[in-house]
XYZ file of C-alpha atoms in Angstrom:
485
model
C -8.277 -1.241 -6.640
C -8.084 2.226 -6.939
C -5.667 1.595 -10.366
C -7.623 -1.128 -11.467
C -10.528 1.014 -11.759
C -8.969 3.897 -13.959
C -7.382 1.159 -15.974
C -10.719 -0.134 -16.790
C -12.178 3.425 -17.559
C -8.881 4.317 -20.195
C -9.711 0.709 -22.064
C -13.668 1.424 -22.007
C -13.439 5.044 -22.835
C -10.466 4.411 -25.539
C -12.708 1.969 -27.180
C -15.483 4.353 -27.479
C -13.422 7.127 -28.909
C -12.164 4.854 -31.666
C -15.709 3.560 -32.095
C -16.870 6.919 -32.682
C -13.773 8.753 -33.866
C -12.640 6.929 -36.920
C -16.130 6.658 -38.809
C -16.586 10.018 -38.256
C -12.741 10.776 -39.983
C -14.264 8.470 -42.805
C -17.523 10.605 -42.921
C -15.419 13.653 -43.114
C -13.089 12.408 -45.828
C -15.975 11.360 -47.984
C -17.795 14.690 -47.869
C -14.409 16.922 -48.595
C -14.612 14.708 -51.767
C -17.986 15.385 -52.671
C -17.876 19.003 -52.052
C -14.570 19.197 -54.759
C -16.247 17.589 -57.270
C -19.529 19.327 -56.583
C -17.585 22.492 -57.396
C -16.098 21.207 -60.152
C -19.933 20.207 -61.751
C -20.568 23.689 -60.721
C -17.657 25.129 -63.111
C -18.188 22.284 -66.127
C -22.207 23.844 -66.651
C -20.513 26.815 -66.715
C -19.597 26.603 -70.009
C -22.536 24.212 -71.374
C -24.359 27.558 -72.115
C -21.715 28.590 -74.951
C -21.519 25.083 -76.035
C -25.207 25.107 -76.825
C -24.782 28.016 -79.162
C -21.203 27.459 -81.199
C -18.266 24.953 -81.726
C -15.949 27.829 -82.853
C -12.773 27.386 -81.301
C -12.176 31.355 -81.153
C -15.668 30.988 -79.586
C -15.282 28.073 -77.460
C -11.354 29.515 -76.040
C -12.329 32.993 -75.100
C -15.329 31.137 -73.084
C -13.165 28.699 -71.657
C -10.641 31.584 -70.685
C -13.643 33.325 -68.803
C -13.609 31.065 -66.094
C -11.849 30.715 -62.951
C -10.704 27.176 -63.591
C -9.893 27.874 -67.350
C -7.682 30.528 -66.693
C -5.784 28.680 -64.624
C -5.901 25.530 -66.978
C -8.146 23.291 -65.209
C -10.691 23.368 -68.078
C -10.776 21.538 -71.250
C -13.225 21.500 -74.228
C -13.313 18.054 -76.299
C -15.958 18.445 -79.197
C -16.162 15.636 -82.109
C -15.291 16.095 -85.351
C -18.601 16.853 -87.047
C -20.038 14.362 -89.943
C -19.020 15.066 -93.562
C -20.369 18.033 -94.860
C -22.344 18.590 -98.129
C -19.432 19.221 -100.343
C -17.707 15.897 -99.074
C -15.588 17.814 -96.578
C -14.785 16.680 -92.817
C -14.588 18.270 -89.421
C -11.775 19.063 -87.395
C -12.629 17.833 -83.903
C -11.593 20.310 -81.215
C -9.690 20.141 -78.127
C -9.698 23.468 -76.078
C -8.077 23.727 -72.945
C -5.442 21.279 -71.273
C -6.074 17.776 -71.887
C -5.572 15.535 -68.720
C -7.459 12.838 -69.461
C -6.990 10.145 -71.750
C -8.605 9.608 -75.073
C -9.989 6.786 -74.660
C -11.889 7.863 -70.835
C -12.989 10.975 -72.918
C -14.707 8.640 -76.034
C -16.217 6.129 -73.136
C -17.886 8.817 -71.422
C -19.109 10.398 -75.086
C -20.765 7.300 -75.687
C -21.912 6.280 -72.009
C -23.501 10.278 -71.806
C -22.716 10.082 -68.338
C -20.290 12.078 -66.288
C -17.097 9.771 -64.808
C -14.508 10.716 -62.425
C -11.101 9.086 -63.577
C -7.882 9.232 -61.742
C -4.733 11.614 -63.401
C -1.595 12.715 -62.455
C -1.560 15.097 -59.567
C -5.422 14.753 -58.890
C -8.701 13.471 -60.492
C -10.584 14.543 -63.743
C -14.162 15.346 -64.017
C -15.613 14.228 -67.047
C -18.946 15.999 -67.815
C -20.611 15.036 -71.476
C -22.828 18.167 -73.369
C -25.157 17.555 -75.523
C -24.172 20.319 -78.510
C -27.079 22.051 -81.343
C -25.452 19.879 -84.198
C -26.512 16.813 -81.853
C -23.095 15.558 -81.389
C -21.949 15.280 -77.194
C -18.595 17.234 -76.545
C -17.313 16.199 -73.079
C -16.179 18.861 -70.503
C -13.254 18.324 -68.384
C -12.464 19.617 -65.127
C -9.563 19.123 -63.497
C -9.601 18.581 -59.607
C -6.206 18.513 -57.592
C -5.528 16.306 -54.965
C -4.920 18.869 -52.307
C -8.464 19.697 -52.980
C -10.021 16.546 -52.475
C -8.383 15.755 -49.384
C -8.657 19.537 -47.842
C -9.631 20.004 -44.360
C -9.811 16.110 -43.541
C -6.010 16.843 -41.871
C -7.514 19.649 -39.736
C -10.596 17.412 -38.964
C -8.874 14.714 -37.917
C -6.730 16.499 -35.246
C -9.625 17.992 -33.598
C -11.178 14.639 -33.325
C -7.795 13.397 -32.083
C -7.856 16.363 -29.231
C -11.447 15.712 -28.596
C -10.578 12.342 -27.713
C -7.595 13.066 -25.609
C -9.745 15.539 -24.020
C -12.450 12.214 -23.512
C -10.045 10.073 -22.136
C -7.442 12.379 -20.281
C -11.323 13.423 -18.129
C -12.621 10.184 -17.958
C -9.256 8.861 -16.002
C -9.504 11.977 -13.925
C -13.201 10.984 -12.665
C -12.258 7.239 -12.565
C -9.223 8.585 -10.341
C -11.384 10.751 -8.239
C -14.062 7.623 -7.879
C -11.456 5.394 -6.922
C -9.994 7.558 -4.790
C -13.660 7.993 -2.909
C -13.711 4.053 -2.523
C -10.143 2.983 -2.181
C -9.511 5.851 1.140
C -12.307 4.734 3.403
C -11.072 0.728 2.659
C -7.424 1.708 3.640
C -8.493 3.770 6.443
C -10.897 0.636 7.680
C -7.530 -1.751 7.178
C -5.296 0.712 9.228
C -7.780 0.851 11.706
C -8.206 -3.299 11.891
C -4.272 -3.064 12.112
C -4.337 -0.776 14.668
C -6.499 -2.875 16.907
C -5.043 -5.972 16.032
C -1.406 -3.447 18.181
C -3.769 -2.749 21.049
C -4.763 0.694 19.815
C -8.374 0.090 21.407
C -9.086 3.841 20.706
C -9.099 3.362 17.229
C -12.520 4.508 15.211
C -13.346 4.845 11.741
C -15.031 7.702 10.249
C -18.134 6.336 8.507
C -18.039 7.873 4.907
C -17.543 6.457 1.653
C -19.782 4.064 -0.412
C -22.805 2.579 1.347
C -21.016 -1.276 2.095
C -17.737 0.603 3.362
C -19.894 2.728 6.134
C -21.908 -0.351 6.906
C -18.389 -2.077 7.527
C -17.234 1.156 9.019
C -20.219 1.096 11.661
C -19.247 -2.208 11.987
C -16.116 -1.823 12.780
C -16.707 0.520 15.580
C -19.448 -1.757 16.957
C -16.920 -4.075 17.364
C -14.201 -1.702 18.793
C -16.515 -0.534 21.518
C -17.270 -4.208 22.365
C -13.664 -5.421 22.823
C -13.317 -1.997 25.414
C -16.202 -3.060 27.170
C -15.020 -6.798 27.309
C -11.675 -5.637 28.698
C -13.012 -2.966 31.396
C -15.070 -6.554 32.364
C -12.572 -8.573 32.970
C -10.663 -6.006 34.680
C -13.352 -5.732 37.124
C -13.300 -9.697 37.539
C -9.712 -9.314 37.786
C -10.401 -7.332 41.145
C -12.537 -8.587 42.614
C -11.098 -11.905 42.281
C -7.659 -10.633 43.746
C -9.841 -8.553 47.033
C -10.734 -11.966 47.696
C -7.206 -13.181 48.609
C -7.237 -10.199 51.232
C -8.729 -12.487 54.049
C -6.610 -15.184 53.972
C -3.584 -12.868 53.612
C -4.408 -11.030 56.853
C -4.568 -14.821 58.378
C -1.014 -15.780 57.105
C 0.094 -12.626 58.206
C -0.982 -13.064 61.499
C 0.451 -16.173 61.828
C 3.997 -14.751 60.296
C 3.633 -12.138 63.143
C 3.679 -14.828 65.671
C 6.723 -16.931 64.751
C 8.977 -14.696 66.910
C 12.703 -13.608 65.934
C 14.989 -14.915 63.401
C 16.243 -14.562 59.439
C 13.388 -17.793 58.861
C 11.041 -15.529 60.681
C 11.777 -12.308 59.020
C 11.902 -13.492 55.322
C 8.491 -15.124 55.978
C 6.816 -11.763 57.231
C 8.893 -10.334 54.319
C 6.943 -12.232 51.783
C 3.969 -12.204 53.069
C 4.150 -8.382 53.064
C 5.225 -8.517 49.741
C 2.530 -10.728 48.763
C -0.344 -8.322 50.529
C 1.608 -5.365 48.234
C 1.520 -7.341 44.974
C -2.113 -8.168 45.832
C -2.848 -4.436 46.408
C -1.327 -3.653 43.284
C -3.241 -5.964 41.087
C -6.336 -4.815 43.023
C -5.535 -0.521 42.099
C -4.007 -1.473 38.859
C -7.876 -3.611 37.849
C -10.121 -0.279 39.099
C -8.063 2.440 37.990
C -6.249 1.900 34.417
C -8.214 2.187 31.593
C -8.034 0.189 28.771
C -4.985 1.267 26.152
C -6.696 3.602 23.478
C -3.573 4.850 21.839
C -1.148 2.183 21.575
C 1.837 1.567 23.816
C 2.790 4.230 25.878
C 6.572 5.035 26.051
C 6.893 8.138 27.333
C 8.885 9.022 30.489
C 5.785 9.520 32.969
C 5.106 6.122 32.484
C 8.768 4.388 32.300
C 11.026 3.695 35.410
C 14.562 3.921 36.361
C 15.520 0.299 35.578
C 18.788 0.345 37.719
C 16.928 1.188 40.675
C 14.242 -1.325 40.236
C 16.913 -3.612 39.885
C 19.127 -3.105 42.714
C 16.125 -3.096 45.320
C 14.890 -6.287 43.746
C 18.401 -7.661 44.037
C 18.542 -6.776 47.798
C 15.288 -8.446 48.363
C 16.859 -11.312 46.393
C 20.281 -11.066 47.138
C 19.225 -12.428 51.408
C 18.255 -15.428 50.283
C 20.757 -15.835 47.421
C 23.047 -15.698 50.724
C 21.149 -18.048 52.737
C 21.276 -20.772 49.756
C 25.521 -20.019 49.615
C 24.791 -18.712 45.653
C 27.399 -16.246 44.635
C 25.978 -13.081 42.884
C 27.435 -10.214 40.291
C 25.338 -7.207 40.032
C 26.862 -4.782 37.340
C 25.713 -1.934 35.185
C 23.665 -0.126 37.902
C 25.754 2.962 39.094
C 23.812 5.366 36.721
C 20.450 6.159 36.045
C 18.576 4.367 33.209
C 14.554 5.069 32.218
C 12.863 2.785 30.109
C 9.412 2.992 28.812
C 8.208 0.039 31.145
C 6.047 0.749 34.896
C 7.652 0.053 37.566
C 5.443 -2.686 38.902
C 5.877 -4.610 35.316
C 9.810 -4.553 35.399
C 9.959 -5.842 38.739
C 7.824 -8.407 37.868
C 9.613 -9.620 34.943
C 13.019 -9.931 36.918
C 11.440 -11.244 39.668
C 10.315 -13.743 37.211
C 13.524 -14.677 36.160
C 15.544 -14.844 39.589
C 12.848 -17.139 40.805
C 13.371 -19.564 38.065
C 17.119 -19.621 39.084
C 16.154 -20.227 42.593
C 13.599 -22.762 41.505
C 15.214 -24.778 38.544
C 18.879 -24.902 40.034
C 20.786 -26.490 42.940
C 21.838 -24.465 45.982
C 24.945 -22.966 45.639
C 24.845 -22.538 41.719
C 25.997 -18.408 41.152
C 23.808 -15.978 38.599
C 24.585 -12.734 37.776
C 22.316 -9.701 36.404
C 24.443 -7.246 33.737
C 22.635 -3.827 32.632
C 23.702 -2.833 29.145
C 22.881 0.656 27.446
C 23.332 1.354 23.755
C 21.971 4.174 22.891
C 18.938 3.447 21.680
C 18.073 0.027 24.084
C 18.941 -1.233 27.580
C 19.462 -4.602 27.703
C 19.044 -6.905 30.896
C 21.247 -10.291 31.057
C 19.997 -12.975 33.202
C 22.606 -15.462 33.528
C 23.403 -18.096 36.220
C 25.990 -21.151 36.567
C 23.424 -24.379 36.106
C 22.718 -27.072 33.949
C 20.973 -25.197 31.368
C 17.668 -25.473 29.362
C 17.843 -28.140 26.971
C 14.768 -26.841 24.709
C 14.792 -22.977 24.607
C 12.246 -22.730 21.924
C 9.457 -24.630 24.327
C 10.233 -22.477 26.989
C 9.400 -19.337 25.428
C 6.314 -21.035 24.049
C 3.777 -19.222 26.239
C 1.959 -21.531 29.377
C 4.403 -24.659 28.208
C 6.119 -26.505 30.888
C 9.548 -27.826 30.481
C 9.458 -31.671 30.991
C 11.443 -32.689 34.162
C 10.292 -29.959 36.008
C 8.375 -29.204 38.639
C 6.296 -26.305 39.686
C 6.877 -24.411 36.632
C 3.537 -22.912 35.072
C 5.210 -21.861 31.914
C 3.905 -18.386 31.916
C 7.209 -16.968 33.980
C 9.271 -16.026 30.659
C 5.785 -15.032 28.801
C 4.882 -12.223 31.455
C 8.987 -10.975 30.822
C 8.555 -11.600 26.568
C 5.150 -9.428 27.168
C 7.365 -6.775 28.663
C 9.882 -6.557 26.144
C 7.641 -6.822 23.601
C 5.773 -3.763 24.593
C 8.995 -1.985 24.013
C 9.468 -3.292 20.469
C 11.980 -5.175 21.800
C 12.082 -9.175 22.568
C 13.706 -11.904 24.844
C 15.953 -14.527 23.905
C 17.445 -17.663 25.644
C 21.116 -18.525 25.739
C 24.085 -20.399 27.054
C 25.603 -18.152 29.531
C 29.660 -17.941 30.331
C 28.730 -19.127 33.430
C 27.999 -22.464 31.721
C 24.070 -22.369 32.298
C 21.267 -20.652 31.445
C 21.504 -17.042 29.961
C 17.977 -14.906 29.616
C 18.365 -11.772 27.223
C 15.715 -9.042 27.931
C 16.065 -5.918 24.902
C 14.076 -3.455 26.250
C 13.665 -0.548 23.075
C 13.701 3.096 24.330
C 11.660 4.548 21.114
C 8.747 1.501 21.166
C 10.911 0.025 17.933
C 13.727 -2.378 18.214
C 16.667 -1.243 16.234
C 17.744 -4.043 14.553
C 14.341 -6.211 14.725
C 14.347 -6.653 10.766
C 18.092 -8.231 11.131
C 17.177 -10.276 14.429
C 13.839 -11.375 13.128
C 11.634 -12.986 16.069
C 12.694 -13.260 19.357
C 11.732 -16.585 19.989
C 14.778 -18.173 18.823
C 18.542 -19.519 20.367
C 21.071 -17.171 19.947
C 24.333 -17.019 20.439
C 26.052 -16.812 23.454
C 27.166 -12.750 24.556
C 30.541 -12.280 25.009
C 31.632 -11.126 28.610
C 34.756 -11.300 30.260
C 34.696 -15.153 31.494
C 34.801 -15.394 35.284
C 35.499 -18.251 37.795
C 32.677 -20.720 37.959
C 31.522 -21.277 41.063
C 30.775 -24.727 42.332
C 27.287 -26.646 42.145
C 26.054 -29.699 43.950
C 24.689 -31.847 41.897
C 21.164 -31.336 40.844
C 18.525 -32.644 37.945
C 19.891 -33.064 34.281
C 17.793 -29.646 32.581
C 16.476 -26.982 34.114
C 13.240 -24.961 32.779
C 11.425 -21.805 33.405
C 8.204 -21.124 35.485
């Protein structure tokens, strides 16, 4: 816009400068001629006077010599020869001065009696007829050179050409500055939208500019301080929806309390505890965050020690992993790894994923969880030994359930994509060496992905990651696919 605009001021203003500039050259060319041949009018009646009185050519030289053009033989004399004289003699006719012009220009202006301009070489010639006391008309003739006819036109056009330089070189540099007043405030108000549209709810727009681009400005903001309030709403709903599972929680965990000793026993009062925490958590989490105003937050107060998390949520899984006779590889925790992501979020993502393998495959059937760090990204692979997902692409398709099975909600692998995503990074779904299912989580330690222009959108199959290939353990038979809750 803001080039559009100082193109269309160079093509309005260029016209007008030609409009303007080249009748005006014209004008000026036209009056450097008249003023030449004005002087040179000037110097012809300057010797009419001693034409009036004598034809003598002694008379009629040393008067032509007298003047400024005649002494520098631009002046010429042509008198007639006069009629036959008494005694039957003729006149000489006289030609004093350089003769320029032709004969025949010089007899048609004698007989016309009025002055002509006629072109010669090198310049013009002024032909200016006198009337002289015998009655006859000599004709004067001044000669005019070119240089003189064109002088100052050169000079006059280069000025006009500056002035209109000057026009146009100032008229871009206001059309640049008025863009530049109405192009900033629409890019800042398209940043801003952008912005948003991350989760930057914190986002304003200064209201300046043009009158429509603060009316959209106020707009905007309107609207930003809506979609706050909308969200500090629902997080209210949110707990006060979740205190309400507090009563029946203290029931079941009464009744846990009362089913006595043993590992059936102590796993139930196990969940239920964790249940009442994860309840708590949603509850603190709804009254005291405050909507995201500045994006993402990656920094280390916020992150977690992923191998941690993920060896105490592999102990809590890891009991009934041996219950159900599954064999289990934990690898890539023995050193500490922080991550941008709460605490509360990661666990909730792998417990995600570990409860579809309890879920969606036969008891007995192994999985594994491998921590990878490259630098820049810790990666998290799911993998287990079952039959697989047959359609990868609907089970990352958020609240879709995988046909064939049941209890799945399809929002299991959307709350761990959300999680990723956060990061920059995403999740992808694969064939594991373990000959099932294999769940990629690329968790980005800067809030970019490394490689996300190369690996495009993570909702796609890839490949399958290359680990050394262990012993497969054995699987009772089961259903024919597996999905994820």
């Amino acid at each position: 816009m803001r080039w559009a605009l100082v193109k269309v001021c160079l093509a309005v203003t260029a016209m007008v400068v030609i409009a303007f500039a080249v009748p005006l050259g014209l004008v000026i060319r036209e009056m450097a001629s008249d003023r030449a041949f004005s002087d040179a009018e000037r110097q012809a009646a300057m010797i009419a006077p001693a034409l009036s009185i004598t034809t003598d050519r002694e008379e009629l030289t040393r008067a032509v010599l007298s003047t400024e053009p005649g002494d520098r033989g631009r002046l010429a004399v042509h008198v007639p020869a006069p009629e036959k004289a008494a005694d039957g003699t003729e006149g000489e006719a006289l030609d004093i001065g350089t003769r320029r012009a032709s004969p025949k220009d010089v007899a048609t202006v004698r007989k016309a009696g009025r002055a002509s301009i006629t072109a010669v070489t090198d310049g013009f010639a002024l032909l200016q007829p006198t009337a002289l006391s015998t009655g006859d008309i000599a004709v004067v003739e001044v000669f005019v050179p070119e240089g003189e006819v064109s002088n100052g036109v050169a000079t006059a056009w280069l000025i006009l050409a500056g002035v209109g330089v000057a026009l146009i070189v100032g008229s871009v540099a206001v059309a640049d500055r008025l863009g530049v007043r109405m192009v900033q405030p629409a890019q800042r108000l398209a940043g801003a939208a952008h912005d948003l549209g991350e989760g930057r709810l914190g986002t304003r727009v200064p209201e300046e500019g043009p009158t429509e681009l603060r009316s959209a400005a106020v707009a905007f903001n309107s609207m930003a301080d809506q979609v706050v309030q909308l969200l500090a709403n629902e997080r209210e709903l949110a707990a006060d929806l979740s205190h309400r599972l507090r009563t029946p929680l203290t029931v079941l965990r009464l009744n846990a309390a009362s089913l006595g000793e043993g590992p059936a026993a102590d796993q139930t009062r196990a969940a239920v505890e964790q249940l009442e925490h994860e309840v708590d958590t949603i509850i603190r989490t709804a009254r005291e965050q405050r909507p995201q105003t500045q994006g993402i937050q990656t920094g280390a107060g916020v992150g977690c020690d992923a191998s941690e998390v993920i060896r105490e949520r592999m102990g809590f899984w890891s009991a009934l992993a041996e219950d159900e006779g599954r064999e289990v590889r934990l690898a890539g925790v023995d050193r500490t790894v922080r991550i941008p992501v709460a605490r509360p979020e990661l666990a909730a993502a792998l417990d995600a994923l570990l409860g579809n393998v309890f879920r969606h495959t036969p008891e007995g059937t192994a999985f594994a969880v491998d921590v990878h760090h490259s630098g820049d990204a810790v990666i998290v692979l799911v993998s287990d030994a079952g039959p697989g997902i047959t359609d990868p692409e609907a089970a990352l398709a958020r609240g879709t359930t995988t046909p064939g099975t049941v209890g799945s909600t399809g929002l299991g692998l959307d709350i761990v994509r959300r999680v990723a995503e956060s990061t920059g990074g995403d999740l992808r779904i694969g064939r594991s060496v373990l000959g099932g299912t294999e769940v990629r989580i690329w968790i980005g330690l800067h809030g970019t992905s490394p490689d996300r222009g190369r690996r495009g959108h993570g909702r796609r199959v890839t490949r399958r990651f290359g680990r050394p290939r262990r012993k497969e353990p054995r699987t009772t038979a089961g259903p024919a696919t597996s999905g994820p809750s």
